[in-house]
CSV table of C-alpha atoms in Angstrom, one decimal:
chain,number,residue,atom,x,y,z
A,1,GLU,CA,-106.4,-105.2,57.4
A,2,ALA,CA,-107.8,-107.0,60.3
A,3,GLN,CA,-107.0,-110.7,59.8
A,4,VAL,CA,-105.9,-114.1,61.2
A,5,THR,CA,-103.0,-115.7,59.4
A,6,GLN,CA,-101.7,-119.2,59.4
A,7,ASN,CA,-98.5,-120.8,58.0
A,8,PRO,CA,-97.9,-123.0,56.2
A,9,ARG,CA,-101.2,-123.3,54.2
A,10,TYR,CA,-100.2,-126.8,53.1
A,11,LEU,CA,-97.9,-129.2,54.5
A,12,ILE,CA,-96.9,-132.8,53.8
A,13,THR,CA,-94.7,-134.5,56.3
A,14,VAL,CA,-93.8,-138.0,57.6
A,15,THR,CA,-94.6,-139.7,60.8
A,16,GLY,CA,-92.5,-138.5,63.8
A,17,LYS,CA,-91.1,-135.4,62.3
A,18,LYS,CA,-91.9,-132.5,64.6
A,19,LEU,CA,-93.8,-129.6,63.0
A,20,THR,CA,-95.2,-126.1,64.1
A,21,VAL,CA,-98.1,-124.4,62.5
A,22,THR,CA,-98.1,-120.7,63.2
A,23,CYS,CA,-101.2,-118.5,63.9
A,24,SER,CA,-101.1,-114.8,64.2
A,25,GLN,CA,-104.0,-112.1,64.7
A,26,ASN,CA,-103.7,-108.5,64.4
A,27,MET,CA,-106.9,-107.5,66.1
A,28,ASN,CA,-105.6,-107.5,69.8
A,29,HIS,CA,-107.9,-110.3,70.5
A,30,GLU,CA,-107.6,-112.1,74.0
A,31,TYR,CA,-109.1,-115.4,72.9
A,32,MET,CA,-107.5,-117.7,70.4
A,33,SER,CA,-108.3,-121.4,69.5
A,34,TRP,CA,-107.2,-124.2,67.3
A,35,TYR,CA,-109.7,-126.6,65.6
A,36,ARG,CA,-109.4,-129.5,63.2
A,37,GLN,CA,-111.9,-130.2,60.6
A,38,ASP,CA,-112.5,-133.8,59.4
A,39,PRO,CA,-115.4,-135.0,57.1
A,40,GLY,CA,-118.6,-135.7,59.0
A,41,LEU,CA,-117.1,-134.7,62.3
A,42,GLY,CA,-117.2,-130.8,61.9
A,43,LEU,CA,-115.0,-128.6,63.8
A,44,ARG,CA,-113.4,-130.0,66.9
A,45,GLN,CA,-111.6,-127.9,69.4
A,46,ILE,CA,-107.9,-128.9,70.1
A,47,TYR,CA,-106.7,-126.2,72.4
A,48,TYR,CA,-107.7,-122.6,73.3
A,49,SER,CA,-106.2,-119.7,75.1
A,50,MET,CA,-108.0,-117.0,77.1
A,51,ASN,CA,-105.0,-114.7,77.1
A,52,VAL,CA,-101.2,-114.6,77.4
A,53,GLU,CA,-99.8,-117.6,79.2
A,54,VAL,CA,-103.2,-119.1,79.7
A,55,THR,CA,-104.0,-122.2,77.7
A,56,ASP,CA,-106.5,-125.1,78.1
A,57,LYS,CA,-107.4,-128.3,76.4
A,58,GLY,CA,-110.3,-128.6,74.1
A,59,ASP,CA,-112.2,-131.8,73.0
A,60,VAL,CA,-109.2,-133.4,71.1
A,61,PRO,CA,-105.8,-132.3,72.7
A,62,GLU,CA,-103.9,-135.5,72.4
A,63,GLY,CA,-100.8,-135.3,70.3
A,64,TYR,CA,-100.8,-131.5,70.2
A,65,LYS,CA,-99.1,-128.6,72.2
A,66,VAL,CA,-99.6,-124.9,72.1
A,67,SER,CA,-98.2,-121.9,73.7
A,68,ARG,CA,-99.1,-118.3,74.1
A,69,LYS,CA,-96.2,-116.2,74.9
A,70,GLU,CA,-97.5,-113.1,73.0
A,71,LYS,CA,-101.1,-111.9,72.6
A,72,ARG,CA,-100.9,-112.1,68.8
A,73,ASN,CA,-99.4,-115.5,68.4
A,74,PHE,CA,-100.8,-119.0,69.1
A,75,PRO,CA,-98.6,-121.7,67.5
A,76,LEU,CA,-99.8,-125.4,67.2
A,77,ILE,CA,-97.1,-127.9,67.8
A,78,LEU,CA,-97.1,-131.6,66.8
A,79,GLU,CA,-94.1,-133.1,68.6
A,80,SER,CA,-94.5,-136.5,66.8
A,81,PRO,CA,-97.1,-136.4,64.0
A,82,SER,CA,-99.0,-139.4,63.2
A,83,PRO,CA,-101.3,-140.2,60.1
A,84,ASN,CA,-104.4,-139.8,62.2
A,85,GLN,CA,-103.4,-136.1,62.5
A,86,THR,CA,-103.9,-135.6,58.8
A,87,SER,CA,-106.6,-133.0,58.8
A,88,LEU,CA,-107.6,-129.4,57.9
A,89,TYR,CA,-106.5,-127.1,60.8
A,90,PHE,CA,-108.1,-123.7,61.6
A,91,CYS,CA,-106.9,-121.1,64.0
A,92,ALA,CA,-109.5,-118.6,65.2
A,93,SER,CA,-109.6,-115.6,67.5
A,94,SER,CA,-112.1,-113.4,69.1
A,95,LEU,CA,-112.1,-110.3,71.4
A,96,SER,CA,-113.0,-112.2,74.6
A,97,THR,CA,-115.2,-114.9,75.9
A,98,ALA,CA,-115.6,-113.4,79.4
A,99,GLY,CA,-118.7,-112.2,80.9
A,100,LEU,CA,-120.9,-109.8,78.9
A,101,ALA,CA,-118.3,-109.4,76.3
A,102,GLY,CA,-118.2,-113.2,75.8
A,103,TYR,CA,-120.6,-113.2,72.9
A,104,ASN,CA,-118.0,-112.5,70.4
A,105,GLU,CA,-117.6,-113.6,66.8
A,106,GLN,CA,-114.8,-115.9,66.2
A,107,PHE,CA,-112.6,-114.9,63.2
A,108,PHE,CA,-111.0,-117.8,61.4
A,109,GLY,CA,-107.6,-118.2,59.7
A,110,PRO,CA,-107.4,-119.5,56.1
A,111,GLY,CA,-106.7,-123.1,57.2
A,112,THR,CA,-103.7,-125.4,57.1
A,113,ARG,CA,-104.1,-128.7,55.2
A,114,LEU,CA,-101.7,-131.1,56.8
A,115,THR,CA,-101.0,-134.6,55.6
A,116,VAL,CA,-99.0,-137.0,57.6
A,117,LEU,CA,-97.5,-140.0,55.7
B,1,GLY,CA,-119.8,-134.6,77.7
B,2,GLU,CA,-121.2,-131.6,76.0
B,3,ASN,CA,-122.6,-132.4,72.6
B,4,VAL,CA,-124.2,-130.6,69.6
B,5,GLU,CA,-126.1,-132.6,67.1
B,6,GLN,CA,-126.8,-131.2,63.6
B,7,HIS,CA,-129.4,-132.4,61.0
B,8,PRO,CA,-129.6,-133.1,58.2
B,9,SER,CA,-126.0,-133.7,57.1
B,10,THR,CA,-126.9,-132.8,53.5
B,11,LEU,CA,-129.7,-130.7,52.1
B,12,SER,CA,-130.8,-129.9,48.6
B,13,VAL,CA,-133.5,-127.4,47.8
B,14,GLN,CA,-134.8,-125.6,44.7
B,15,GLU,CA,-133.6,-122.1,44.3
B,16,GLY,CA,-136.2,-119.7,45.8
B,17,ASP,CA,-137.5,-122.4,48.3
B,18,SER,CA,-136.7,-122.3,52.0
B,19,ALA,CA,-134.1,-124.3,53.8
B,20,VAL,CA,-134.1,-125.4,57.5
B,21,ILE,CA,-131.1,-126.8,59.4
B,22,LYS,CA,-131.8,-128.1,63.1
B,23,CYS,CA,-129.4,-128.5,66.1
B,24,THR,CA,-129.8,-129.9,69.5
B,25,TYR,CA,-127.5,-129.3,72.4
B,26,SER,CA,-126.9,-131.2,75.6
B,27,ASP,CA,-125.7,-128.5,78.2
B,28,SER,CA,-128.7,-126.9,79.5
B,29,ALA,CA,-126.5,-124.0,80.5
B,30,SER,CA,-125.4,-123.1,77.0
B,31,ASN,CA,-126.1,-119.4,76.4
B,32,TYR,CA,-124.8,-118.5,73.0
B,33,PHE,CA,-125.5,-120.1,69.7
B,34,PRO,CA,-123.6,-119.0,66.5
B,35,TRP,CA,-124.0,-120.2,63.0
B,36,TYR,CA,-121.2,-120.3,60.5
B,37,LYS,CA,-121.1,-120.7,56.8
B,38,GLN,CA,-118.1,-122.3,55.0
B,39,GLU,CA,-117.9,-121.9,51.2
B,40,LEU,CA,-115.9,-124.5,49.3
B,41,GLY,CA,-112.2,-124.1,50.1
B,42,LYS,CA,-112.9,-121.1,52.4
B,43,ARG,CA,-112.7,-120.4,56.1
B,44,PRO,CA,-115.9,-120.5,58.3
B,45,GLN,CA,-117.6,-117.2,58.8
B,46,LEU,CA,-120.2,-116.2,61.2
B,47,ILE,CA,-123.6,-115.4,59.6
B,48,ILE,CA,-126.0,-115.0,62.6
B,49,ASP,CA,-125.9,-115.6,66.3
B,50,ILE,CA,-128.5,-115.8,69.1
B,51,ARG,CA,-128.2,-115.4,72.8
B,52,SER,CA,-130.1,-117.5,75.3
B,53,ASN,CA,-132.4,-114.6,76.3
B,54,VAL,CA,-133.8,-114.2,72.8
B,55,GLY,CA,-136.1,-116.7,71.1
B,56,GLU,CA,-135.8,-115.5,67.5
B,57,LYS,CA,-133.4,-113.3,65.5
B,58,LYS,CA,-133.7,-112.2,61.8
B,59,ASP,CA,-131.3,-110.8,59.4
B,60,GLN,CA,-132.6,-110.4,55.9
B,61,ARG,CA,-133.3,-113.8,54.5
B,62,ILE,CA,-131.7,-115.7,57.5
B,63,ALA,CA,-133.3,-116.3,60.8
B,64,VAL,CA,-132.5,-118.3,63.8
B,65,THR,CA,-134.9,-119.6,66.4
B,66,LEU,CA,-134.1,-121.0,69.8
B,67,ASN,CA,-136.1,-123.2,72.1
B,68,LYS,CA,-134.4,-123.4,75.3
B,69,THR,CA,-136.8,-125.9,76.9
B,70,ALA,CA,-136.3,-128.5,74.2
B,71,LYS,CA,-132.7,-127.4,73.8
B,72,HIS,CA,-132.7,-127.0,70.2
B,73,PHE,CA,-132.1,-124.1,67.7
B,74,SER,CA,-132.7,-123.8,63.8
B,75,LEU,CA,-131.5,-121.8,61.0
B,76,HIS,CA,-134.0,-120.7,58.4
B,77,ILE,CA,-132.9,-119.4,55.0
B,78,THR,CA,-135.8,-118.1,52.8
B,79,GLU,CA,-135.7,-117.4,49.0
B,80,THR,CA,-132.6,-119.4,48.7
B,81,GLN,CA,-130.0,-118.3,45.9
B,82,PRO,CA,-127.1,-120.2,44.5
B,83,GLU,CA,-124.6,-118.3,46.6
B,84,ASP,CA,-126.4,-120.0,49.8
B,85,SER,CA,-124.6,-123.2,48.6
B,86,ALA,CA,-122.1,-124.0,51.4
B,87,VAL,CA,-121.6,-126.0,54.5
B,88,TYR,CA,-123.3,-124.6,57.6
B,89,PHE,CA,-122.2,-125.3,61.1
B,90,CYS,CA,-124.1,-124.5,64.3
B,91,ALA,CA,-122.4,-124.2,67.6
B,92,ALA,CA,-123.1,-123.8,71.3
B,93,ARG,CA,-121.1,-122.2,74.1
B,94,GLY,CA,-121.7,-123.6,77.5
B,95,ARG,CA,-121.8,-121.2,80.5
B,96,SER,CA,-120.2,-124.1,82.5
B,97,SER,CA,-117.1,-123.9,80.4
B,98,ALA,CA,-117.3,-120.5,79.0
B,99,SER,CA,-114.4,-120.8,76.6
B,100,LYS,CA,-115.3,-124.0,75.1
B,101,ILE,CA,-117.5,-123.8,71.9
B,102,ILE,CA,-119.0,-127.0,70.5
B,103,PHE,CA,-119.6,-127.3,66.8
B,104,GLY,CA,-122.1,-129.5,65.1
B,105,SER,CA,-121.0,-131.9,62.3
B,106,GLY,CA,-122.2,-129.5,59.5
B,107,THR,CA,-124.9,-129.5,56.9
B,108,ARG,CA,-124.0,-129.3,53.2
B,109,LEU,CA,-126.6,-127.2,51.6
B,110,SER,CA,-127.0,-127.4,47.8
B,111,ILE,CA,-129.3,-125.0,45.9
B,112,ARG,CA,-130.6,-126.5,42.6
B,113,PRO,CA,-131.2,-123.9,39.8
């Protein structure tokens, strides 16, 4: 089944304790992205990746890191989480965003609800 | 910076009536405008999209219109049904930054029986 998976789905942690949220897609998509969703603010892009070893900042990258060593995986890393990073996080992927093929539906993962105490 | 504004933030309509959600965007070079529906506790899913070379697109009870001059686009849902209750997000992709997709803040649509 074609899908985007995220782990963990729920996480409660404490300030300063490094964590990683994994994201994996099995659709051979080039483009992957991380969003955070907060009430009244919609979906805000954290980081995105056009392809392997190519990543770039979105609108709210502070406090986050990503890597894209393989096409299928795009982990989100919080080196030193803080309470203002408590949010619902979504990973998404699409076939491509380049040129005529750029009009592609984004497929979202199930979400990870993170609470930082 | 690039921005997408979405209105209203909440909308309640009687079952069977129509619902309209409006968005405006700031980047005049934007060329792709998707709409996503997010049911309670679920992930966002694409319901319809429109490219900048088209003024209107329809898919059964859902339609989207685009006014490039005014830089706004709208989602129209006709003959609303209970399963249309959800949060709807508009988005715009800027040509100047082809990989960045800016989302609106969302509209919570409730269908009254």
